[in-house]
PDB file of C-alpha atoms in Angstrom:
ATOM      1  CA  MET Z  45       0.062   0.233   0.066  1.00 46.00           C
ATOM      2  CA  VAL Z  46       2.739   2.821   0.901  1.00 48.00           C
ATOM      3  CA  ASN Z  47       4.622   2.132  -2.887  1.00 53.00           C
ATOM      4  CA  ASP Z  48       1.335   2.477  -4.551  1.00 57.00           C
ATOM      5  CA  ARG Z  49       0.637   5.546  -3.203  1.00 56.00           C
ATOM      6  CA  SER Z  50       4.485   7.217  -3.295  1.00 58.00           C
ATOM      7  CA  THR Z  51       4.292   6.193  -6.574  1.00 61.00           C
ATOM      8  CA  ARG Z  52       1.157   8.499  -6.675  1.00 60.00           C
ATOM      9  CA  GLU Z  53       2.895  11.642  -5.034  1.00 61.00           C
ATOM     10  CA  LEU Z  54       6.107  10.936  -7.466  1.00 61.00           C
ATOM     11  CA  MET Z  55       3.345  11.349 -10.333  1.00 66.00           C
ATOM     12  CA  THR Z  56       2.027  13.772  -9.058  1.00 72.00           C
ATOM     13  CA  VAL Z  57       4.506  16.666  -9.404  1.00 70.00           C
ATOM     14  CA  PRO Z  58       5.367  15.632 -13.272  1.00 74.00           C
ATOM     15  CA  LYS Z  59       1.597  15.650 -13.735  1.00 76.00           C
ATOM     16  CA  PHE Z  60       1.223  19.357 -12.090  1.00 76.00           C
ATOM     17  CA  ALA Z  61       3.880  20.355 -14.552  1.00 74.00           C
ATOM     18  CA  LEU Z  62       3.024  19.447 -17.833  1.00 74.00           C
ATOM     19  CA  VAL Z  63      -0.641  21.942 -16.751  1.00 78.00           C
ATOM     20  CA  VAL Z  64       0.785  24.560 -15.901  1.00 74.00           C
ATOM     21  CA  LEU Z  65       2.957  25.006 -19.063  1.00 69.00           C
ATOM     22  CA  THR Z  66       0.660  24.166 -20.696  1.00 74.00           C
ATOM     23  CA  ILE Z  67      -1.849  26.709 -19.879  1.00 74.00           C
ATOM     24  CA  GLY Z  68       0.826  29.034 -19.334  1.00 68.00           C
ATOM     25  CA  ALA Z  69       1.445  28.173 -23.165  1.00 64.00           C
ATOM     26  CA  LEU Z  70      -2.315  28.904 -24.001  1.00 69.00           C
ATOM     27  CA  VAL Z  71      -2.632  31.828 -22.737  1.00 68.00           C
ATOM     28  CA  TYR Z  72       1.281  33.654 -23.874  1.00 62.00           C
ATOM     29  CA  PRO Z  73       2.261  31.257 -26.758  1.00 58.00           C
ATOM     30  CA  ILE Z  74       6.034  31.787 -27.608  1.00 55.00           C
ATOM     31  CA  ARG Z  75       7.173  31.566 -31.442  1.00 56.00           C
ATOM     32  CA  ALA Z  76       8.632  27.844 -31.664  1.00 52.00           C
ATOM     33  CA  ASP Z  77       8.943  27.114 -35.868  1.00 54.00           C
ATOM     34  CA  GLY Z  78      11.589  26.177 -37.737  1.00 62.00           C
ATOM     35  CA  GLN Z  79      13.549  28.186 -40.254  1.00 73.00           C
ATOM     36  CA  LEU Z  80      14.926  27.266 -43.429  1.00 76.00           C
ATOM     37  CA  VAL Z  81      18.375  28.912 -44.083  1.00 78.00           C
ATOM     38  CA  GLY Z  82      20.948  28.635 -47.287  1.00 80.00           C
ATOM     39  CA  GLY Z  83      23.278  30.109 -49.117  1.00 81.00           C
ATOM     40  CA  VAL Z  84      26.268  30.075 -50.869  1.00 85.00           C
ATOM     41  CA  PHE Z  85      30.160  29.725 -49.725  1.00 84.00           C
ATOM     42  CA  GLY Z  86      33.885  29.776 -50.790  1.00 85.00           C
ATOM     43  CA  ALA Z  87      36.251  27.070 -49.855  1.00 85.00           C
ATOM     44  CA  ARG Z  88      39.828  25.801 -49.571  1.00 80.00           C
ATOM     45  CA  ALA Z  89      40.861  22.197 -49.915  1.00 79.00           C
ATOM     46  CA  LEU Z  90      44.409  21.296 -48.505  1.00 72.00           C
ATOM     47  CA  ASP Z  91      46.045  17.746 -47.817  1.00 63.00           C
ATOM     48  CA  SER Z  92      46.122  15.381 -50.323  1.00 60.00           C
ATOM     49  CA  PHE Z  93      44.612  17.533 -52.711  1.00 59.00           C
ATOM     50  CA  GLY Z  94      47.736  20.032 -53.105  1.00 68.00           C
ATOM     51  CA  GLY Z  95      45.031  23.220 -51.563  1.00 77.00           C
ATOM     52  CA  THR Z  96      42.564  23.768 -54.031  1.00 82.00           C
ATOM     53  CA  ASN Z  97      39.470  26.430 -54.483  1.00 85.00           C
ATOM     54  CA  GLY Z  98      36.192  25.900 -55.247  1.00 87.00           C
ATOM     55  CA  PHE Z  99      33.197  27.385 -54.430  1.00 85.00           C
ATOM     56  CA  GLY Z 100      29.492  26.218 -52.799  1.00 89.00           C
ATOM     57  CA  ALA Z 101      25.671  25.965 -52.114  1.00 90.00           C
ATOM     58  CA  GLU Z 102      24.765  24.716 -48.158  1.00 89.00           C
ATOM     59  CA  ALA Z 103      20.776  24.380 -47.410  1.00 89.00           C
ATOM     60  CA  GLY Z 104      19.141  23.530 -43.888  1.00 87.00           C
ATOM     61  CA  VAL Z 105      16.937  23.522 -41.283  1.00 85.00           C
ATOM     62  CA  SER Z 106      16.923  25.251 -38.057  1.00 81.00           C
ATOM     63  CA  LEU Z 107      15.283  24.255 -34.936  1.00 75.00           C
ATOM     64  CA  PRO Z 108      14.641  27.187 -32.794  1.00 68.00           C
ATOM     65  CA  LEU Z 109      13.165  25.355 -29.482  1.00 66.00           C
ATOM     66  CA  PHE Z 110      17.339  23.712 -29.843  1.00 72.00           C
ATOM     67  CA  PRO Z 111      19.881  25.406 -30.974  1.00 77.00           C
ATOM     68  CA  LEU Z 112      20.851  22.888 -33.492  1.00 83.00           C
ATOM     69  CA  GLU Z 113      21.122  22.854 -36.582  1.00 87.00           C
ATOM     70  CA  ALA Z 114      20.456  20.992 -39.598  1.00 89.00           C
ATOM     71  CA  PHE Z 115      22.228  20.517 -43.283  1.00 90.00           C
ATOM     72  CA  ALA Z 116      23.305  19.217 -46.093  1.00 91.00           C
ATOM     73  CA  ALA Z 117      26.313  20.922 -48.418  1.00 92.00           C
ATOM     74  CA  GLY Z 118      28.039  20.573 -51.552  1.00 90.00           C
ATOM     75  CA  THR Z 119      31.022  22.294 -53.583  1.00 90.00           C
ATOM     76  CA  ARG Z 120      32.753  21.939 -56.490  1.00 88.00           C
ATOM     77  CA  PHE Z 121      36.643  22.258 -56.447  1.00 85.00           C
ATOM     78  CA  TYR Z 122      38.745  23.405 -59.197  1.00 82.00           C
ATOM     79  CA  PRO Z 123      41.964  21.583 -58.600  1.00 80.00           C
ATOM     80  CA  ALA Z 124      44.985  22.194 -60.548  1.00 76.00           C
ATOM     81  CA  CYS Z 125      45.431  19.103 -63.073  1.00 76.00           C
ATOM     82  CA  SER Z 126      43.754  19.819 -66.391  1.00 76.00           C
ATOM     83  CA  GLY Z 127      40.768  17.766 -66.875  1.00 79.00           C
ATOM     84  CA  CYS Z 128      40.098  16.941 -63.245  1.00 81.00           C
ATOM     85  CA  ASP Z 129      36.525  16.584 -62.115  1.00 83.00           C
ATOM     86  CA  PHE Z 130      37.217  17.434 -57.894  1.00 84.00           C
ATOM     87  CA  LYS Z 131      33.475  17.680 -56.308  1.00 88.00           C
ATOM     88  CA  GLY Z 132      31.932  16.816 -52.973  1.00 88.00           C
ATOM     89  CA  TRP Z 133      28.661  17.015 -50.511  1.00 90.00           C
ATOM     90  CA  SER Z 134      28.201  17.245 -46.680  1.00 93.00           C
ATOM     91  CA  LEU Z 135      25.039  15.887 -44.885  1.00 92.00           C
ATOM     92  CA  GLY Z 136      26.073  17.189 -40.952  1.00 92.00           C
ATOM     93  CA  VAL Z 137      24.547  19.253 -38.017  1.00 92.00           C
ATOM     94  CA  LYS Z 138      25.794  22.300 -36.068  1.00 91.00           C
ATOM     95  CA  PHE Z 139      25.566  23.294 -32.952  1.00 90.00           C
ATOM     96  CA  GLY Z 140      25.243  26.766 -31.001  1.00 87.00           C
ATOM     97  CA  ILE Z 141      27.540  26.336 -28.216  1.00 88.00           C
ATOM     98  CA  PHE Z 142      26.879  30.327 -26.655  1.00 81.00           C
ATOM     99  CA  PRO Z 143      23.781  31.954 -29.069  1.00 73.00           C
ATOM    100  CA  LEU Z 144      24.204  35.300 -28.473  1.00 79.00           C
ATOM    101  CA  PRO Z 145      22.937  37.906 -30.378  1.00 80.00           C
ATOM    102  CA  VAL Z 146      24.741  38.790 -33.155  1.00 85.00           C
ATOM    103  CA  LEU Z 147      28.057  36.515 -32.892  1.00 90.00           C
ATOM    104  CA  ARG Z 148      27.130  32.686 -32.646  1.00 88.00           C
ATOM    105  CA  PRO Z 149      30.159  30.029 -32.477  1.00 93.00           C
ATOM    106  CA  TYR Z 150      29.288  27.005 -32.895  1.00 92.00           C
ATOM    107  CA  VAL Z 151      30.871  23.124 -33.025  1.00 94.00           C
ATOM    108  CA  THR Z 152      29.901  20.788 -36.523  1.00 93.00           C
ATOM    109  CA  PHE Z 153      29.827  17.627 -37.885  1.00 94.00           C
ATOM    110  CA  GLY Z 154      28.449  15.387 -39.944  1.00 94.00           C
ATOM    111  CA  ARG Z 155      29.353  12.308 -42.865  1.00 93.00           C
ATOM    112  CA  THR Z 156      31.173  13.685 -46.001  1.00 92.00           C
ATOM    113  CA  TRP Z 157      31.933  12.527 -49.431  1.00 89.00           C
ATOM    114  CA  ARG Z 158      34.617  13.842 -51.729  1.00 85.00           C
ATOM    115  CA  ASP Z 159      35.056  12.931 -55.850  1.00 85.00           C
ATOM    116  CA  LEU Z 160      38.443  13.207 -57.822  1.00 81.00           C
ATOM    117  CA  GLU Z 161      38.075  12.464 -61.681  1.00 83.00           C
ATOM    118  CA  ASP Z 162      41.472  12.909 -63.478  1.00 80.00           C
ATOM    119  CA  PRO Z 163      40.708  11.083 -67.498  1.00 79.00           C
ATOM    120  CA  SER Z 164      44.837  12.212 -68.033  1.00 78.00           C
ATOM    121  CA  ASN Z 165      45.301   9.328 -65.435  1.00 76.00           C
ATOM    122  CA  SER Z 166      42.798   7.463 -65.455  1.00 69.00           C
ATOM    123  CA  LEU Z 167      41.872   7.371 -61.409  1.00 70.00           C
ATOM    124  CA  ILE Z 168      38.839   8.137 -60.132  1.00 76.00           C
ATOM    125  CA  LEU Z 169      39.056   8.510 -56.192  1.00 77.00           C
ATOM    126  CA  ASP Z 170      35.941   8.066 -54.124  1.00 81.00           C
ATOM    127  CA  ASP Z 171      36.436   9.122 -50.838  1.00 84.00           C
ATOM    128  CA  ASP Z 172      33.662   9.011 -48.204  1.00 89.00           C
ATOM    129  CA  GLY Z 173      34.168   9.661 -44.336  1.00 91.00           C
ATOM    130  CA  LEU Z 174      32.986  11.982 -41.460  1.00 93.00           C
ATOM    131  CA  PHE Z 175      34.198  15.644 -40.498  1.00 93.00           C
ATOM    132  CA  THR Z 176      34.073  17.808 -37.131  1.00 95.00           C
ATOM    133  CA  GLY Z 177      34.690  20.972 -37.049  1.00 94.00           C
ATOM    134  CA  ALA Z 178      34.499  24.733 -35.536  1.00 95.00           C
ATOM    135  CA  GLY Z 179      32.653  28.688 -36.512  1.00 92.00           C
ATOM    136  CA  LEU Z 180      31.426  31.618 -36.494  1.00 92.00           C
ATOM    137  CA  GLU Z 181      27.722  32.899 -37.327  1.00 88.00           C
ATOM    138  CA  ILE Z 182      27.295  36.370 -37.371  1.00 89.00           C
ATOM    139  CA  ARG Z 183      23.454  37.325 -38.027  1.00 82.00           C
ATOM    140  CA  LEU Z 184      22.028  40.766 -39.094  1.00 83.00           C
ATOM    141  CA  PRO Z 185      18.664  40.922 -39.861  1.00 81.00           C
ATOM    142  CA  GLY Z 186      17.799  39.205 -43.677  1.00 75.00           C
ATOM    143  CA  PHE Z 187      21.793  38.902 -44.013  1.00 79.00           C
ATOM    144  CA  GLY Z 188      24.234  36.294 -42.450  1.00 80.00           C
ATOM    145  CA  LEU Z 189      27.726  35.373 -42.905  1.00 86.00           C
ATOM    146  CA  PHE Z 190      30.261  32.602 -40.939  1.00 86.00           C
ATOM    147  CA  ALA Z 191      33.850  31.196 -41.177  1.00 89.00           C
ATOM    148  CA  GLU Z 192      34.073  27.714 -40.450  1.00 90.00           C
ATOM    149  CA  GLY Z 193      37.466  25.353 -40.251  1.00 89.00           C
ATOM    150  CA  ARG Z 194      35.965  21.912 -40.557  1.00 89.00           C
ATOM    151  CA  TYR Z 195      38.487  18.859 -40.414  1.00 88.00           C
ATOM    152  CA  GLU Z 196      37.874  15.566 -42.685  1.00 86.00           C
ATOM    153  CA  PHE Z 197      38.616  12.065 -41.424  1.00 88.00           C
ATOM    154  CA  MET Z 198      38.615  10.284 -44.946  1.00 83.00           C
ATOM    155  CA  THR Z 199      38.641   5.900 -46.270  1.00 81.00           C
ATOM    156  CA  ALA Z 200      40.050   5.956 -49.753  1.00 62.00           C
ATOM    157  CA  ASP Z 201      39.008   3.722 -52.299  1.00 54.00           C
ATOM    158  CA  SER Z 202      41.044   3.885 -55.579  1.00 44.00           C
ATOM    159  CA  ASP Z 203      39.999   2.451 -58.818  1.00 43.00           C
ATOM    160  CA  PRO Z 204      42.595   3.019 -61.737  1.00 36.00           C
TER     161      PRO Z 204
END
């Protein structure tokens, strides 16, 4: 009998909190809709690609209840070899560290894929792996700017 009563008393507090939060949300609703984000960016690939520049586009969704943004990005690079085609794709998330009004630092991680085709050497490099990084976003009304450093942990498969 004592066990049953203590269980009921433990469940009373969460039920009461749920009722108070529900009434508060109905009286004073908080805007909590997601926001689509996107943009274009410049990129630089280092390491085994000899330092090449590229550009890309990113699209995602920002969730205001959490400091979280999920995104997909595509990048096209311009390597030094003639006729080469080097491109990449990424799926990842960004977590805001300190949600300041204008400056928003974040950490990011996810999955990435890279393809390098060199027709002169009959080389097709197909890399995939994980990435992690950190960045800083500057948000102004109707405009945003970000800088990000990323390290990719790749596993290469090469087909001649």
